[in-house]
Amino acid sequence: MSFLKYTLRSLTIPASVLTAFSAADDKKNKVGGQAIIEGVMMRGKEKVAWSLRRLDGSVTTEELTFVSLTKRKPHFGLPIVRGAINLFESFKLGYKALARSADIAVEDEEAAKAKEKNEEIAVKKETPLKDKLFFALNMIFAFAISIGLFMYAPMWTVNRIEFIRESPLLFNLSAGIIRITLFLIYIAAISLWKEMRRVFEYHGAEHMAIFTYEDGKELTLDNMTKYKTVHPRCGTSFLILVAISSILLFTVIDAIYIQHIGPFVNVAHRLGVHLILVPLVSGFSYEMLKLSDRYQRFPIVGLLIKPGLWLQKITTKTPDNTQLEIASTALKAAL
């Protein structure tokens, strides 16, 4: 697989890996999930599983035991803290599932090429170290681009305007607006990519399967097709909340920092402080997502979550029956 293709797949992380971020209520049977390459990953209370559609039409399902640190260590389950922990765990599991799905995709492509040439291909028991390093480097490269595009670029732009630079509120509000605009353009752009559309279809299948399960229905095609592809706990909605929360929290922190320590030396200095605060922002956003899911029937809450649901019209597409089958298989394995 080419470097460019691997990198493009890695750059889908903001729209793919974070879909695993969910604010589940312990009092209900709620689960999280994520679309991966030709498959779906599901996260239950004690297990994580993913199912993938192979190039020959068969289905591969793998699972592992996983209990959140917030459940194993009570102090990590405190408000705000649990959100930061959940974010880290979502990235860790999302990376593992995405990397595994990429490995299987490569194996299938190599097997197909070998078959065309009437050659035999050895069955790999595990991914070679160089392939793991290659994928990891692409992921790091993708994260660097994401930070540069969605955090540094907006801050650098507004920092060039003096009266905005001197006001914590104007600075973070302006940078936040640019950040959200860039993110919307990014989502719209990758939705045009054929492979990404397939991921968005699996994303829709993941939501429909979760809706069915959480509604107490059996995971059948007839039941799943009755539900929508948009979900209030989706990671896409979480990203919108993060963008809004960062404007509020960064404004307060910047004001405190400037008052007690002094002005920021440059944009990189300010970015460094903001990056340190990412766990706080994610934790706060997690609590907002959790509350919005619980009280979504209230008119004002329903209004606040609409932007995230509207954005999911892009990040989720209507799946076919074979994709719904993959989602239900993964969810059953995770329960």
Coordinates of C-alpha atoms in Angstrom, one line a residue, residues 46-317:
E46 CA -15.8 -5.6 29.5
K47 CA -14.9 -6.5 25.9
V48 CA -13.9 -4.8 22.7
A49 CA -14.5 -6.5 19.4
W50 CA -14.3 -5.7 15.7
S51 CA -15.7 -7.4 12.6
L52 CA -14.4 -6.8 9.1
R53 CA -15.6 -7.7 5.6
R54 CA -12.8 -9.5 3.7
L55 CA -12.1 -9.0 0.1
D56 CA -13.6 -12.5 -0.6
G57 CA -16.8 -11.6 1.2
S58 CA -16.1 -13.5 4.4
V59 CA -16.2 -11.9 7.8
T60 CA -13.4 -11.8 10.4
T61 CA -14.2 -11.1 14.0
E62 CA -11.6 -10.5 16.7
E63 CA -12.1 -9.6 20.3
L64 CA -10.2 -8.6 23.5
T65 CA -10.9 -8.1 27.1
F66 CA -10.9 -4.4 28.1
V67 CA -12.3 -2.8 31.3
S68 CA -11.9 1.0 31.5
L69 CA -9.6 2.4 34.1
T70 CA -12.5 4.5 35.3
K71 CA -14.1 1.3 36.4
R72 CA -11.0 -0.3 37.9
K73 CA -9.8 2.8 39.8
P74 CA -12.7 4.8 41.5
H75 CA -10.7 8.0 41.6
F76 CA -10.3 8.0 37.8
G77 CA -14.1 7.9 37.6
L78 CA -14.6 11.4 38.9
P79 CA -16.2 14.0 36.7
I80 CA -13.9 15.7 34.2
V81 CA -11.1 13.1 35.0
R82 CA -13.2 10.3 33.5
G83 CA -13.6 12.2 30.3
A84 CA -9.8 12.7 29.9
I85 CA -9.3 9.0 30.6
N86 CA -12.0 8.0 28.1
L87 CA -10.4 10.1 25.4
F88 CA -7.0 8.4 25.9
E89 CA -8.6 5.0 25.9
S90 CA -10.6 5.8 22.8
F91 CA -7.5 6.8 20.9
K92 CA -5.7 3.7 22.1
L93 CA -8.5 1.3 21.1
G94 CA -9.3 3.2 18.0
Y95 CA -5.6 3.1 16.9
K96 CA -5.5 -0.6 17.5
A97 CA -8.7 -1.4 15.6
L98 CA -7.8 0.9 12.7
A99 CA -4.3 -0.5 12.5
R100 CA -5.6 -4.0 12.5
S101 CA -8.2 -3.3 9.8
A102 CA -5.4 -1.7 7.7
D103 CA -3.3 -4.8 8.1
I104 CA -6.1 -7.0 7.0
A105 CA -6.8 -4.8 4.0
V106 CA -3.1 -5.0 2.9
E107 CA -3.2 -8.8 3.4
D108 CA -6.3 -9.1 1.2
E109 CA -4.8 -6.8 -1.5
E110 CA -1.5 -8.8 -1.6
A111 CA -3.4 -12.1 -1.7
A112 CA -5.6 -10.8 -4.6
K113 CA -2.5 -9.7 -6.6
A114 CA -0.8 -13.1 -6.0
K115 CA -3.9 -14.9 -7.1
E116 CA -3.9 -12.9 -10.4
K117 CA -0.3 -13.9 -11.0
N118 CA -1.0 -17.5 -9.9
E119 CA 1.5 -17.2 -7.1
E120 CA 1.4 -18.5 -3.6
I121 CA 1.5 -16.1 -0.7
A122 CA 2.6 -17.0 2.7
V123 CA 0.1 -16.6 5.5
K124 CA 1.4 -14.0 8.0
K125 CA 0.9 -14.9 11.6
E126 CA 1.7 -11.4 12.7
T127 CA 2.4 -8.0 11.1
P128 CA 6.1 -7.4 10.4
L129 CA 7.8 -4.8 12.6
K130 CA 8.6 -2.6 9.7
D131 CA 4.9 -2.5 8.7
K132 CA 4.0 -1.6 12.3
L133 CA 6.6 1.2 12.3
F134 CA 5.4 2.4 8.9
F135 CA 1.8 2.7 10.1
A136 CA 2.8 4.3 13.4
L137 CA 4.9 6.9 11.6
N138 CA 2.0 7.7 9.3
M139 CA -0.3 8.1 12.3
I140 CA 2.2 10.5 14.0
F141 CA 2.5 12.4 10.7
A142 CA -1.3 12.6 10.5
F143 CA -1.6 13.9 14.1
A144 CA 1.1 16.5 13.4
I145 CA -0.9 17.7 10.4
S146 CA -4.1 17.8 12.4
I147 CA -2.5 19.9 15.2
G148 CA -0.9 22.2 12.7
L149 CA -4.1 22.7 10.7
F150 CA -6.7 22.8 13.4
M151 CA -4.8 24.4 16.3
Y152 CA -1.7 26.2 15.2
A153 CA -2.9 27.7 11.9
P154 CA -6.0 29.4 13.4
M155 CA -3.9 30.8 16.3
W156 CA -1.2 32.0 14.0
T157 CA -3.8 33.7 11.7
V158 CA -5.6 35.7 14.5
N159 CA -2.3 36.4 16.3
R160 CA -1.3 38.7 13.4
I161 CA -4.1 41.1 14.3
E162 CA -2.9 43.2 17.3
F163 CA -6.2 44.1 19.0
I164 CA -7.4 40.5 18.8
R165 CA -4.1 39.2 20.0
E166 CA -4.3 41.3 23.2
S167 CA -7.8 40.1 24.1
P168 CA -8.1 36.5 25.4
L169 CA -11.8 36.4 24.5
L170 CA -11.4 37.8 20.9
F171 CA -8.4 35.7 20.3
N172 CA -10.0 32.3 21.3
L173 CA -13.4 33.2 19.8
S174 CA -11.7 34.1 16.4
A175 CA -9.4 31.1 16.5
G176 CA -12.4 28.9 17.4
I177 CA -14.5 30.1 14.5
I178 CA -11.7 29.5 12.1
R179 CA -11.0 26.0 13.6
I180 CA -14.7 25.0 13.3
T181 CA -14.8 26.3 9.7
L182 CA -11.6 24.4 8.8
F183 CA -13.0 21.2 10.4
L184 CA -16.3 21.5 8.4
I185 CA -14.3 21.9 5.2
Y186 CA -12.1 18.9 6.1
I187 CA -15.2 16.7 6.8
A188 CA -16.8 17.8 3.5
A189 CA -13.6 17.2 1.6
I190 CA -12.9 13.7 2.9
S191 CA -16.6 12.7 2.4
L192 CA -15.9 13.0 -1.4
W193 CA -13.3 10.2 -1.2
K194 CA -14.8 6.9 -2.2
E195 CA -13.0 4.9 0.6
M196 CA -14.1 7.4 3.2
R197 CA -17.7 7.1 2.1
R198 CA -17.4 3.4 2.8
V199 CA -16.2 4.3 6.3
F200 CA -19.1 6.7 6.8
E201 CA -21.5 3.9 5.7
Y202 CA -20.0 1.6 8.4
H203 CA -20.3 4.6 10.8
G204 CA -24.0 4.7 10.1
A205 CA -24.3 0.9 10.5
E206 CA -22.6 1.2 13.9
H207 CA -25.1 3.8 15.1
M208 CA -28.1 1.8 13.9
A209 CA -26.9 -1.3 15.7
I210 CA -26.2 0.6 18.9
F211 CA -29.7 2.3 18.7
T212 CA -31.3 -1.2 18.3
Y213 CA -29.4 -2.7 21.2
E214 CA -29.9 0.2 23.6
D215 CA -33.6 0.2 22.7
G216 CA -33.8 -3.5 23.9
K217 CA -34.5 -4.9 20.5
E218 CA -32.9 -8.0 18.9
L219 CA -30.1 -7.2 16.5
T220 CA -31.9 -8.2 13.3
L221 CA -31.8 -6.4 9.9
D222 CA -35.5 -5.6 10.2
N223 CA -35.0 -4.0 13.6
M224 CA -31.8 -2.1 12.7
T225 CA -33.2 -0.5 9.5
K226 CA -35.9 1.3 11.6
Y227 CA -33.3 3.5 13.2
K228 CA -31.5 6.6 12.1
T229 CA -27.8 6.9 11.4
V230 CA -27.2 9.9 13.6
H231 CA -26.6 9.4 17.3
P232 CA -26.3 12.0 20.1
R233 CA -23.3 10.4 21.7
C234 CA -21.3 10.2 18.5
G235 CA -17.7 11.3 18.5
T236 CA -18.6 13.8 15.8
S237 CA -20.9 15.6 18.2
F238 CA -18.1 15.4 20.8
L239 CA -15.7 17.2 18.5
I240 CA -18.2 20.1 18.1
L241 CA -18.5 20.3 21.9
V242 CA -14.7 20.3 22.2
A243 CA -14.5 23.2 19.8
I244 CA -17.1 25.2 21.8
S245 CA -15.6 24.2 25.2
S246 CA -12.1 25.2 24.1
I247 CA -13.2 28.7 23.3
L248 CA -14.6 29.1 26.8
L249 CA -11.9 27.4 28.8
F250 CA -8.9 28.7 26.8
T251 CA -10.3 32.3 27.2
V252 CA -10.4 31.9 31.0
I253 CA -7.0 30.2 31.2
D254 CA -5.4 32.7 28.9
A255 CA -6.7 35.6 31.0
I256 CA -5.4 34.0 34.2
Y257 CA -2.0 33.2 32.6
I258 CA -1.5 36.7 31.3
Q259 CA -2.5 38.3 34.5
H260 CA -0.3 36.2 36.8
I261 CA 2.6 35.1 34.6
G262 CA 2.6 37.6 31.7
P263 CA 1.9 37.7 28.0
F264 CA 2.7 34.8 25.7
V265 CA 6.1 34.9 24.0
N266 CA 4.7 33.7 20.7
V267 CA 2.1 31.5 19.1
A268 CA 4.1 28.3 19.8
H269 CA 4.2 29.2 23.5
R270 CA 0.4 29.7 23.6
L271 CA -0.2 26.5 21.6
G272 CA 2.0 24.6 24.1
V273 CA -0.2 25.9 27.0
H274 CA -3.4 25.0 25.2
L275 CA -2.1 21.5 24.4
I276 CA -1.4 20.9 28.1
L277 CA -5.1 21.8 28.7
V278 CA -6.5 19.3 26.2
P279 CA -7.3 16.7 28.9
L280 CA -9.3 19.4 30.8
V281 CA -11.2 20.4 27.7
S282 CA -11.9 16.8 26.7
G283 CA -13.1 16.0 30.3
F284 CA -15.4 19.1 30.3
S285 CA -16.8 18.2 26.9
Y286 CA -17.4 14.6 28.0
E287 CA -19.6 15.8 30.8
M288 CA -21.5 18.0 28.4
L289 CA -22.0 15.1 26.0
K290 CA -23.1 12.9 28.9
L291 CA -25.7 15.5 30.1
S292 CA -26.9 16.2 26.5
D293 CA -27.6 12.5 25.9
R294 CA -29.5 12.1 29.2
Y295 CA -31.6 15.3 28.8
Q296 CA -31.9 15.4 25.0
R297 CA -35.8 15.5 25.3
F298 CA -35.7 19.0 26.8
P299 CA -36.2 21.6 24.0
I300 CA -33.1 23.7 24.9
V301 CA -30.8 20.7 25.1
G302 CA -32.3 19.4 21.8
L303 CA -31.4 22.7 20.3
L304 CA -27.8 22.6 21.6
I305 CA -27.1 19.1 20.2
K306 CA -28.5 19.9 16.7
P307 CA -25.2 21.1 15.2
G308 CA -23.5 17.8 16.1
L309 CA -26.5 15.9 14.6
W310 CA -26.4 18.0 11.4
L311 CA -22.7 17.3 11.0
Q312 CA -23.4 13.6 11.3
K313 CA -25.5 13.9 8.1
I314 CA -22.0 14.1 6.5
T315 CA -20.1 11.6 8.6
T316 CA -22.7 8.9 8.5
K317 CA -24.3 7.4 5.4

